[in-house]
Amino acid sequence: QVQLVESGGGLVQAGGSLRLSCAASGRTFSSYSMGWFRQAPGKEREFVASISWSGVKRYYVDSVKGRFTISRDNAKNTVYLQMNALKPEDTAVYYCAASRFDSSNYGAYAYWGQGTQVTVSS
C-alpha cells in the first residue's frame, strides 16, 4: 500500500510559478510510476504528467509541455511538479497518483493523494 500527500498548492498570478510535492509512504515507492492529474470545477479529472519508476520516461499533456516539469527523488520518496508560466486555465485541484504502469489513463492508478488546490489569477 502507498499513501500519498500533496503539498505546495496556492494562489499565484498568471505567469508565476509553483512547485508541487507529493510525499509517499512505504518502501516500494521506487517501483511505482507516478502521475499528476488535475480536476477543475465541473470538469473531469485530466492527466497532466507522469514519470517512470527510474525517472527516465516522462510524459505530459500537450497543454503543459514546455511549462511543467515532473521529477522524482526516490531516496526521499517524493515526486515533484514544477509549474512555470502558469495560466488561469491551470486552475484546478492537483492530485498525485501511483501506478505499476507508465500510463496517462486515470484507471491505471491505484493510489491517490487528497489533492492540493492551485489557483491562477489573471
mmCIF file of N, CA and C in Angstrom:
data_model
loop_
_atom_site.group_PDB
_atom_site.id
_atom_site.type_symbol
_atom_site.label_atom_id
_atom_site.label_comp_id
_atom_site.label_asym_id
_atom_site.label_seq_id
_atom_site.Cartn_x
_atom_site.Cartn_y
_atom_site.Cartn_z
ATOM 1 N N GLN A 1 0.848 -1.199 0.000
ATOM 2 C CA GLN A 1 0.000 0.000 0.000
ATOM 3 C C GLN A 1 0.881 1.245 0.000
ATOM 4 N N VAL A 2 0.427 2.269 -0.715
ATOM 5 C CA VAL A 2 1.147 3.531 -0.800
ATOM 6 C C VAL A 2 0.207 4.644 -0.372
ATOM 7 N N GLN A 3 0.665 5.490 0.518
ATOM 8 C CA GLN A 3 -0.098 6.676 0.910
ATOM 9 C C GLN A 3 0.604 7.908 0.356
ATOM 10 N N LEU A 4 -0.175 8.810 -0.199
ATOM 11 C CA LEU A 4 0.371 9.968 -0.884
ATOM 12 C C LEU A 4 -0.184 11.251 -0.277
ATOM 13 N N VAL A 5 0.699 12.225 -0.066
ATOM 14 C CA VAL A 5 0.282 13.514 0.482
ATOM 15 C C VAL A 5 0.891 14.624 -0.357
ATOM 16 N N GLU A 6 0.009 15.420 -0.985
ATOM 17 C CA GLU A 6 0.468 16.533 -1.813
ATOM 18 C C GLU A 6 0.617 17.807 -0.986
ATOM 19 N N SER A 7 1.486 18.683 -1.446
ATOM 20 C CA SER A 7 1.648 19.997 -0.839
ATOM 21 C C SER A 7 2.173 20.957 -1.896
ATOM 22 N N GLY A 8 2.130 22.252 -1.576
ATOM 23 C CA GLY A 8 2.715 23.240 -2.461
ATOM 24 C C GLY A 8 1.729 24.043 -3.289
ATOM 25 N N GLY A 9 0.457 23.713 -3.190
ATOM 26 C CA GLY A 9 -0.531 24.490 -3.929
ATOM 27 C C GLY A 9 -0.706 25.875 -3.335
ATOM 28 N N GLY A 10 -1.453 26.714 -4.038
ATOM 29 C CA GLY A 10 -1.704 28.053 -3.547
ATOM 30 C C GLY A 10 -2.256 28.957 -4.617
ATOM 31 N N LEU A 11 -2.241 30.241 -4.319
ATOM 32 C CA LEU A 11 -2.731 31.276 -5.244
ATOM 33 C C LEU A 11 -1.534 31.984 -5.859
ATOM 34 N N VAL A 12 -1.539 32.100 -7.181
ATOM 35 C CA VAL A 12 -0.431 32.742 -7.873
ATOM 36 C C VAL A 12 -0.994 33.535 -9.041
ATOM 37 N N GLN A 13 -0.302 34.595 -9.422
ATOM 38 C CA GLN A 13 -0.733 35.371 -10.580
ATOM 39 C C GLN A 13 -0.312 34.673 -11.871
ATOM 40 N N ALA A 14 -1.019 34.963 -12.923
ATOM 41 C CA ALA A 14 -0.663 34.420 -14.238
ATOM 42 C C ALA A 14 0.784 34.769 -14.564
ATOM 43 N N GLY A 15 1.494 33.787 -15.101
ATOM 44 C CA GLY A 15 2.912 33.949 -15.399
ATOM 45 C C GLY A 15 3.825 33.511 -14.282
ATOM 46 N N GLY A 16 3.260 33.258 -13.107
ATOM 47 C CA GLY A 16 4.056 32.849 -11.967
ATOM 48 C C GLY A 16 4.354 31.358 -11.956
ATOM 49 N N SER A 17 4.980 30.924 -10.859
ATOM 50 C CA SER A 17 5.413 29.532 -10.735
ATOM 51 C C SER A 17 5.003 28.961 -9.391
ATOM 52 N N LEU A 18 4.816 27.657 -9.381
ATOM 53 C CA LEU A 18 4.615 26.893 -8.155
ATOM 54 C C LEU A 18 5.307 25.549 -8.319
ATOM 55 N N ARG A 19 5.720 24.968 -7.201
ATOM 56 C CA ARG A 19 6.229 23.600 -7.233
ATOM 57 C C ARG A 19 5.409 22.747 -6.284
ATOM 58 N N LEU A 20 4.764 21.763 -6.849
ATOM 59 C CA LEU A 20 4.006 20.809 -6.048
ATOM 60 C C LEU A 20 4.906 19.649 -5.639
ATOM 61 N N SER A 21 4.677 19.158 -4.440
ATOM 62 C CA SER A 21 5.384 17.974 -3.956
ATOM 63 C C SER A 21 4.370 16.913 -3.572
ATOM 64 N N CYS A 22 4.783 15.687 -3.685
ATOM 65 C CA CYS A 22 3.943 14.556 -3.283
ATOM 66 C C CYS A 22 4.832 13.580 -2.525
ATOM 67 N N ALA A 23 4.606 13.482 -1.230
ATOM 68 C CA ALA A 23 5.388 12.583 -0.394
ATOM 69 C C ALA A 23 4.668 11.255 -0.260
ATOM 70 N N ALA A 24 5.419 10.187 -0.454
ATOM 71 C CA ALA A 24 4.833 8.849 -0.419
ATOM 72 C C ALA A 24 5.352 8.059 0.762
ATOM 73 N N SER A 25 4.482 7.279 1.339
ATOM 74 C CA SER A 25 4.901 6.359 2.399
ATOM 75 C C SER A 25 5.152 4.987 1.787
ATOM 76 N N GLY A 26 5.871 4.150 2.500
ATOM 77 C CA GLY A 26 6.086 2.801 2.010
ATOM 78 C C GLY A 26 7.448 2.643 1.369
ATOM 79 N N ARG A 27 7.963 1.415 1.448
ATOM 80 C CA ARG A 27 9.316 1.155 0.948
ATOM 81 C C ARG A 27 9.342 0.822 -0.527
ATOM 82 N N THR A 28 8.160 0.751 -1.163
ATOM 83 C CA THR A 28 8.132 0.346 -2.559
ATOM 84 C C THR A 28 7.919 1.510 -3.509
ATOM 85 N N PHE A 29 8.084 2.732 -3.033
ATOM 86 C CA PHE A 29 7.830 3.914 -3.869
ATOM 87 C C PHE A 29 8.599 3.830 -5.172
ATOM 88 N N SER A 30 9.853 3.424 -5.118
ATOM 89 C CA SER A 30 10.703 3.440 -6.304
ATOM 90 C C SER A 30 10.256 2.443 -7.368
ATOM 91 N N SER A 31 9.334 1.565 -7.032
ATOM 92 C CA SER A 31 8.857 0.603 -8.017
ATOM 93 C C SER A 31 7.622 1.091 -8.767
ATOM 94 N N TYR A 32 7.104 2.253 -8.394
ATOM 95 C CA TYR A 32 5.888 2.782 -8.996
ATOM 96 C C TYR A 32 6.174 3.899 -9.984
ATOM 97 N N SER A 33 5.431 3.919 -11.063
ATOM 98 C CA SER A 33 5.332 5.113 -11.881
ATOM 99 C C SER A 33 4.423 6.091 -11.153
ATOM 100 N N MET A 34 4.702 7.367 -11.311
ATOM 101 C CA MET A 34 3.929 8.388 -10.618
ATOM 102 C C MET A 34 3.317 9.352 -11.623
ATOM 103 N N GLY A 35 2.129 9.810 -11.298
ATOM 104 C CA GLY A 35 1.462 10.738 -12.196
ATOM 105 C C GLY A 35 0.868 11.911 -11.442
ATOM 106 N N TRP A 36 0.673 12.988 -12.168
ATOM 107 C CA TRP A 36 -0.081 14.141 -11.673
ATOM 108 C C TRP A 36 -1.320 14.300 -12.551
ATOM 109 N N PHE A 37 -2.441 14.495 -11.895
ATOM 110 C CA PHE A 37 -3.702 14.759 -12.565
ATOM 111 C C PHE A 37 -4.271 16.046 -11.984
ATOM 112 N N ARG A 38 -5.243 16.613 -12.675
ATOM 113 C CA ARG A 38 -5.904 17.799 -12.135
ATOM 114 C C ARG A 38 -7.385 17.762 -12.490
ATOM 115 N N GLN A 39 -8.159 18.433 -11.651
ATOM 116 C CA GLN A 39 -9.592 18.500 -11.877
ATOM 117 C C GLN A 39 -10.092 19.905 -11.572
ATOM 118 N N ALA A 40 -10.619 20.541 -12.590
ATOM 119 C CA ALA A 40 -11.209 21.862 -12.437
ATOM 120 C C ALA A 40 -12.701 21.715 -12.146
ATOM 121 N N PRO A 41 -13.316 22.714 -11.543
ATOM 122 C CA PRO A 41 -14.744 22.629 -11.219
ATOM 123 C C PRO A 41 -15.587 22.338 -12.452
ATOM 124 N N GLY A 42 -16.435 21.338 -12.335
ATOM 125 C CA GLY A 42 -17.322 20.984 -13.432
ATOM 126 C C GLY A 42 -16.680 20.213 -14.557
ATOM 127 N N LYS A 43 -15.406 19.846 -14.384
ATOM 128 C CA LYS A 43 -14.707 19.123 -15.444
ATOM 129 C C LYS A 43 -14.223 17.773 -14.932
ATOM 130 N N GLU A 44 -13.916 16.891 -15.869
ATOM 131 C CA GLU A 44 -13.387 15.580 -15.499
ATOM 132 C C GLU A 44 -11.917 15.703 -15.092
ATOM 133 N N ARG A 45 -11.482 14.704 -14.329
ATOM 134 C CA ARG A 45 -10.077 14.670 -13.940
ATOM 135 C C ARG A 45 -9.222 14.455 -15.189
ATOM 136 N N GLU A 46 -8.150 15.240 -15.297
ATOM 137 C CA GLU A 46 -7.322 15.274 -16.502
ATOM 138 C C GLU A 46 -5.889 14.884 -16.178
ATOM 139 N N PHE A 47 -5.298 14.048 -17.034
ATOM 140 C CA PHE A 47 -3.879 13.712 -16.918
ATOM 141 C C PHE A 47 -3.029 14.948 -17.178
ATOM 142 N N VAL A 48 -1.998 15.144 -16.364
ATOM 143 C CA VAL A 48 -1.080 16.264 -16.549
ATOM 144 C C VAL A 48 0.310 15.765 -16.938
ATOM 145 N N ALA A 49 0.861 14.851 -16.143
ATOM 146 C CA ALA A 49 2.221 14.381 -16.391
ATOM 147 C C ALA A 49 2.442 13.067 -15.663
ATOM 148 N N SER A 50 3.401 12.293 -16.152
ATOM 149 C CA SER A 50 3.787 11.066 -15.456
ATOM 150 C C SER A 50 5.278 10.846 -15.606
ATOM 151 N N ILE A 51 5.811 10.029 -14.701
ATOM 152 C CA ILE A 51 7.239 9.719 -14.711
ATOM 153 C C ILE A 51 7.403 8.265 -14.332
ATOM 154 N N SER A 52 8.276 7.571 -15.039
ATOM 155 C CA SER A 52 8.507 6.162 -14.764
ATOM 156 C C SER A 52 9.263 5.980 -13.457
ATOM 157 N N TRP A 53 9.340 4.721 -12.984
ATOM 158 C CA TRP A 53 9.976 4.476 -11.694
ATOM 159 C C TRP A 53 11.427 4.950 -11.678
ATOM 160 N N SER A 54 12.102 4.863 -12.835
ATOM 161 C CA SER A 54 13.513 5.256 -12.911
ATOM 162 C C SER A 54 13.691 6.747 -13.160
ATOM 163 N N GLY A 55 12.614 7.401 -13.567
ATOM 164 C CA GLY A 55 12.709 8.815 -13.917
ATOM 165 C C GLY A 55 13.100 9.058 -15.359
ATOM 166 N N VAL A 56 13.351 8.003 -16.108
ATOM 167 C CA VAL A 56 13.818 8.163 -17.489
ATOM 168 C C VAL A 56 12.684 8.588 -18.415
ATOM 169 N N LYS A 57 11.541 7.957 -18.262
ATOM 170 C CA LYS A 57 10.405 8.259 -19.144
ATOM 171 C C LYS A 57 9.495 9.287 -18.480
ATOM 172 N N ARG A 58 9.201 10.331 -19.227
ATOM 173 C CA ARG A 58 8.307 11.374 -18.735
ATOM 174 C C ARG A 58 7.317 11.729 -19.840
ATOM 175 N N TYR A 59 6.086 11.922 -19.449
ATOM 176 C CA TYR A 59 5.037 12.240 -20.406
ATOM 177 C C TYR A 59 4.239 13.429 -19.891
ATOM 178 N N TYR A 60 3.759 14.241 -20.838
ATOM 179 C CA TYR A 60 2.994 15.439 -20.483
ATOM 180 C C TYR A 60 1.792 15.580 -21.406
ATOM 181 N N VAL A 61 0.735 16.154 -20.873
ATOM 182 C CA VAL A 61 -0.357 16.568 -21.733
ATOM 183 C C VAL A 61 0.129 17.766 -22.543
ATOM 184 N N ASP A 62 -0.367 17.900 -23.766
ATOM 185 C CA ASP A 62 0.144 18.944 -24.660
ATOM 186 C C ASP A 62 0.041 20.348 -24.055
ATOM 187 N N SER A 63 -0.996 20.595 -23.309
ATOM 188 C CA SER A 63 -1.240 21.949 -22.809
ATOM 189 C C SER A 63 -0.214 22.426 -21.788
ATOM 190 N N VAL A 64 0.598 21.512 -21.241
ATOM 191 C CA VAL A 64 1.594 21.924 -20.247
ATOM 192 C C VAL A 64 3.027 21.702 -20.722
ATOM 193 N N LYS A 65 3.201 21.128 -21.891
ATOM 194 C CA LYS A 65 4.560 20.885 -22.400
ATOM 195 C C LYS A 65 5.320 22.195 -22.514
ATOM 196 N N GLY A 66 6.554 22.174 -22.040
ATOM 197 C CA GLY A 66 7.395 23.369 -22.075
ATOM 198 C C GLY A 66 7.191 24.278 -20.878
ATOM 199 N N ARG A 67 6.158 24.028 -20.077
ATOM 200 C CA ARG A 67 5.893 24.856 -18.895
ATOM 201 C C ARG A 67 6.022 24.067 -17.597
ATOM 202 N N PHE A 68 5.607 22.807 -17.609
ATOM 203 C CA PHE A 68 5.638 21.967 -16.400
ATOM 204 C C PHE A 68 6.744 20.929 -16.533
ATOM 205 N N THR A 69 7.342 20.579 -15.400
ATOM 206 C CA THR A 69 8.356 19.520 -15.368
ATOM 207 C C THR A 69 8.073 18.600 -14.194
ATOM 208 N N ILE A 70 7.977 17.314 -14.491
ATOM 209 C CA ILE A 70 7.806 16.316 -13.436
ATOM 210 C C ILE A 70 9.167 15.700 -13.125
ATOM 211 N N SER A 71 9.408 15.454 -11.849
ATOM 212 C CA SER A 71 10.658 14.825 -11.433
ATOM 213 C C SER A 71 10.394 14.009 -10.173
ATOM 214 N N ARG A 72 11.354 13.193 -9.795
ATOM 215 C CA ARG A 72 11.196 12.391 -8.580
ATOM 216 C C ARG A 72 12.545 12.196 -7.900
ATOM 217 N N ASP A 73 12.478 11.986 -6.604
ATOM 218 C CA ASP A 73 13.652 11.672 -5.799
ATOM 219 C C ASP A 73 13.298 10.408 -5.023
ATOM 220 N N ASN A 74 13.754 9.282 -5.502
ATOM 221 C CA ASN A 74 13.383 8.018 -4.869
ATOM 222 C C ASN A 74 13.978 7.874 -3.466
ATOM 223 N N ALA A 75 15.094 8.540 -3.207
ATOM 224 C CA ALA A 75 15.682 8.490 -1.870
ATOM 225 C C ALA A 75 14.795 9.210 -0.854
ATOM 226 N N LYS A 76 14.018 10.182 -1.331
ATOM 227 C CA LYS A 76 13.130 10.944 -0.445
ATOM 228 C C LYS A 76 11.673 10.522 -0.596
ATOM 229 N N ASN A 77 11.413 9.522 -1.420
ATOM 230 C CA ASN A 77 10.030 9.077 -1.650
ATOM 231 C C ASN A 77 9.123 10.240 -2.055
ATOM 232 N N THR A 78 9.605 11.064 -2.957
ATOM 233 C CA THR A 78 8.869 12.272 -3.311
ATOM 234 C C THR A 78 8.873 12.490 -4.824
ATOM 235 N N VAL A 79 7.742 12.919 -5.334
ATOM 236 C CA VAL A 79 7.635 13.319 -6.723
ATOM 237 C C VAL A 79 7.234 14.794 -6.753
ATOM 238 N N TYR A 80 7.719 15.500 -7.764
ATOM 239 C CA TYR A 80 7.506 16.943 -7.845
ATOM 240 C C TYR A 80 6.844 17.302 -9.177
ATOM 241 N N LEU A 81 6.178 18.443 -9.156
ATOM 242 C CA LEU A 81 5.684 19.035 -10.392
ATOM 243 C C LEU A 81 6.026 20.520 -10.353
ATOM 244 N N GLN A 82 7.025 20.885 -11.130
ATOM 245 C CA GLN A 82 7.403 22.293 -11.248
ATOM 246 C C GLN A 82 6.527 22.922 -12.321
ATOM 247 N N MET A 83 5.807 23.968 -11.961
ATOM 248 C CA MET A 83 4.874 24.601 -12.876
ATOM 249 C C MET A 83 5.298 26.053 -13.093
ATOM 250 N N ASN A 84 5.658 26.369 -14.324
ATOM 251 C CA ASN A 84 6.081 27.721 -14.687
ATOM 252 C C ASN A 84 5.098 28.317 -15.687
ATOM 253 N N ALA A 85 5.170 29.619 -15.843
ATOM 254 C CA ALA A 85 4.314 30.318 -16.805
ATOM 255 C C ALA A 85 2.853 29.916 -16.632
ATOM 256 N N LEU A 86 2.398 29.929 -15.413
ATOM 257 C CA LEU A 86 1.045 29.460 -15.116
ATOM 258 C C LEU A 86 -0.009 30.341 -15.761
ATOM 259 N N LYS A 87 -1.100 29.710 -16.153
ATOM 260 C CA LYS A 87 -2.213 30.382 -16.803
ATOM 261 C C LYS A 87 -3.490 30.184 -15.987
ATOM 262 N N PRO A 88 -4.455 31.063 -16.116
ATOM 263 C CA PRO A 88 -5.713 30.873 -15.370
ATOM 264 C C PRO A 88 -6.357 29.510 -15.637
ATOM 265 N N GLU A 89 -6.180 28.987 -16.830
ATOM 266 C CA GLU A 89 -6.782 27.684 -17.150
ATOM 267 C C GLU A 89 -6.064 26.521 -16.465
ATOM 268 N N ASP A 90 -4.958 26.775 -15.782
ATOM 269 C CA ASP A 90 -4.303 25.742 -14.982
ATOM 270 C C ASP A 90 -4.952 25.606 -13.604
ATOM 271 N N THR A 91 -5.878 26.481 -13.288
ATOM 272 C CA THR A 91 -6.559 26.428 -12.002
ATOM 273 C C THR A 91 -7.314 25.112 -11.849
ATOM 274 N N ALA A 92 -7.017 24.401 -10.771
ATOM 275 C CA ALA A 92 -7.623 23.085 -10.535
ATOM 276 C C ALA A 92 -7.121 22.538 -9.212
ATOM 277 N N VAL A 93 -7.733 21.447 -8.788
ATOM 278 C CA VAL A 93 -7.153 20.643 -7.715
ATOM 279 C C VAL A 93 -6.204 19.645 -8.376
ATOM 280 N N TYR A 94 -4.985 19.602 -7.881
ATOM 281 C CA TYR A 94 -3.958 18.728 -8.445
ATOM 282 C C TYR A 94 -3.762 17.517 -7.532
ATOM 283 N N TYR A 95 -3.764 16.340 -8.158
ATOM 284 C CA TYR A 95 -3.624 15.082 -7.439
ATOM 285 C C TYR A 95 -2.393 14.341 -7.921
ATOM 286 N N CYS A 96 -1.656 13.738 -7.009
ATOM 287 C CA CYS A 96 -0.630 12.793 -7.437
ATOM 288 C C CYS A 96 -1.174 11.377 -7.261
ATOM 289 N N ALA A 97 -0.619 10.472 -8.024
ATOM 290 C CA ALA A 97 -1.110 9.103 -8.026
ATOM 291 C C ALA A 97 0.020 8.149 -8.365
ATOM 292 N N ALA A 98 -0.130 6.906 -7.938
ATOM 293 C CA ALA A 98 0.892 5.880 -8.156
ATOM 294 C C ALA A 98 0.316 4.723 -8.952
ATOM 295 N N SER A 99 1.127 4.217 -9.863
ATOM 296 C CA SER A 99 0.696 3.127 -10.723
ATOM 297 C C SER A 99 1.846 2.154 -10.954
ATOM 298 N N ARG A 100 1.501 0.897 -11.203
ATOM 299 C CA ARG A 100 2.524 -0.087 -11.588
ATOM 300 C C ARG A 100 2.900 0.071 -13.057
ATOM 301 N N PHE A 101 2.177 0.932 -13.784
ATOM 302 C CA PHE A 101 2.386 1.070 -15.220
ATOM 303 C C PHE A 101 2.667 2.521 -15.583
ATOM 304 N N ASP A 102 3.408 2.721 -16.676
ATOM 305 C CA ASP A 102 3.531 4.048 -17.268
ATOM 306 C C ASP A 102 2.253 4.306 -18.034
ATOM 307 N N SER A 103 1.453 5.246 -17.577
ATOM 308 C CA SER A 103 0.160 5.438 -18.202
ATOM 309 C C SER A 103 -0.365 6.843 -17.970
ATOM 310 N N SER A 104 -1.156 7.326 -18.931
ATOM 311 C CA SER A 104 -1.891 8.577 -18.761
ATOM 312 C C SER A 104 -3.357 8.291 -18.433
ATOM 313 N N ASN A 105 -3.667 7.014 -18.253
ATOM 314 C CA ASN A 105 -5.040 6.589 -18.005
ATOM 315 C C ASN A 105 -5.355 6.639 -16.518
ATOM 316 N N TYR A 106 -6.371 7.377 -16.192
ATOM 317 C CA TYR A 106 -6.801 7.504 -14.792
ATOM 318 C C TYR A 106 -6.974 6.139 -14.130
ATOM 319 N N GLY A 107 -7.526 5.187 -14.844
ATOM 320 C CA GLY A 107 -7.832 3.877 -14.289
ATOM 321 C C GLY A 107 -6.624 3.019 -13.970
ATOM 322 N N ALA A 108 -5.449 3.401 -14.469
ATOM 323 C CA ALA A 108 -4.242 2.625 -14.227
ATOM 324 C C ALA A 108 -3.613 2.942 -12.873
ATOM 325 N N TYR A 109 -4.099 3.978 -12.224
ATOM 326 C CA TYR A 109 -3.506 4.437 -10.967
ATOM 327 C C TYR A 109 -4.300 3.913 -9.775
ATOM 328 N N ALA A 110 -3.587 3.172 -8.906
ATOM 329 C CA ALA A 110 -4.250 2.512 -7.790
ATOM 330 C C ALA A 110 -4.291 3.371 -6.534
ATOM 331 N N TYR A 111 -3.352 4.274 -6.403
ATOM 332 C CA TYR A 111 -3.245 5.054 -5.174
ATOM 333 C C TYR A 111 -3.274 6.541 -5.500
ATOM 334 N N TRP A 112 -3.996 7.304 -4.677
ATOM 335 C CA TRP A 112 -4.214 8.729 -4.919
ATOM 336 C C TRP A 112 -4.015 9.537 -3.644
ATOM 337 N N GLY A 113 -3.498 10.748 -3.821
ATOM 338 C CA GLY A 113 -3.454 11.681 -2.713
ATOM 339 C C GLY A 113 -4.775 12.412 -2.576
ATOM 340 N N GLN A 114 -4.826 13.308 -1.610
ATOM 341 C CA GLN A 114 -6.073 14.021 -1.319
ATOM 342 C C GLN A 114 -6.243 15.268 -2.193
ATOM 343 N N GLY A 115 -5.179 15.687 -2.847
ATOM 344 C CA GLY A 115 -5.240 16.836 -3.733
ATOM 345 C C GLY A 115 -4.784 18.126 -3.074
ATOM 346 N N THR A 116 -4.305 19.041 -3.907
ATOM 347 C CA THR A 116 -3.904 20.368 -3.446
ATOM 348 C C THR A 116 -4.417 21.400 -4.466
ATOM 349 N N GLN A 117 -4.966 22.478 -3.964
ATOM 350 C CA GLN A 117 -5.597 23.474 -4.823
ATOM 351 C C GLN A 117 -4.551 24.409 -5.418
ATOM 352 N N VAL A 118 -4.639 24.608 -6.717
ATOM 353 C CA VAL A 118 -3.835 25.611 -7.417
ATOM 354 C C VAL A 118 -4.796 26.597 -8.060
ATOM 355 N N THR A 119 -4.622 27.866 -7.740
ATOM 356 C CA THR A 119 -5.470 28.911 -8.308
ATOM 357 C C THR A 119 -4.574 29.952 -8.964
ATOM 358 N N VAL A 120 -4.830 30.210 -10.248
ATOM 359 C CA VAL A 120 -4.048 31.171 -11.013
ATOM 360 C C VAL A 120 -4.955 32.341 -11.362
ATOM 361 N N SER A 121 -4.604 33.511 -10.878
ATOM 362 C CA SER A 121 -5.420 34.692 -11.146
ATOM 363 C C SER A 121 -4.914 35.420 -12.385
ATOM 364 N N SER A 122 -5.837 36.030 -13.080
ATOM 365 C CA SER A 122 -5.455 36.746 -14.318
ATOM 366 C C SER A 122 -5.105 38.200 -14.044
#
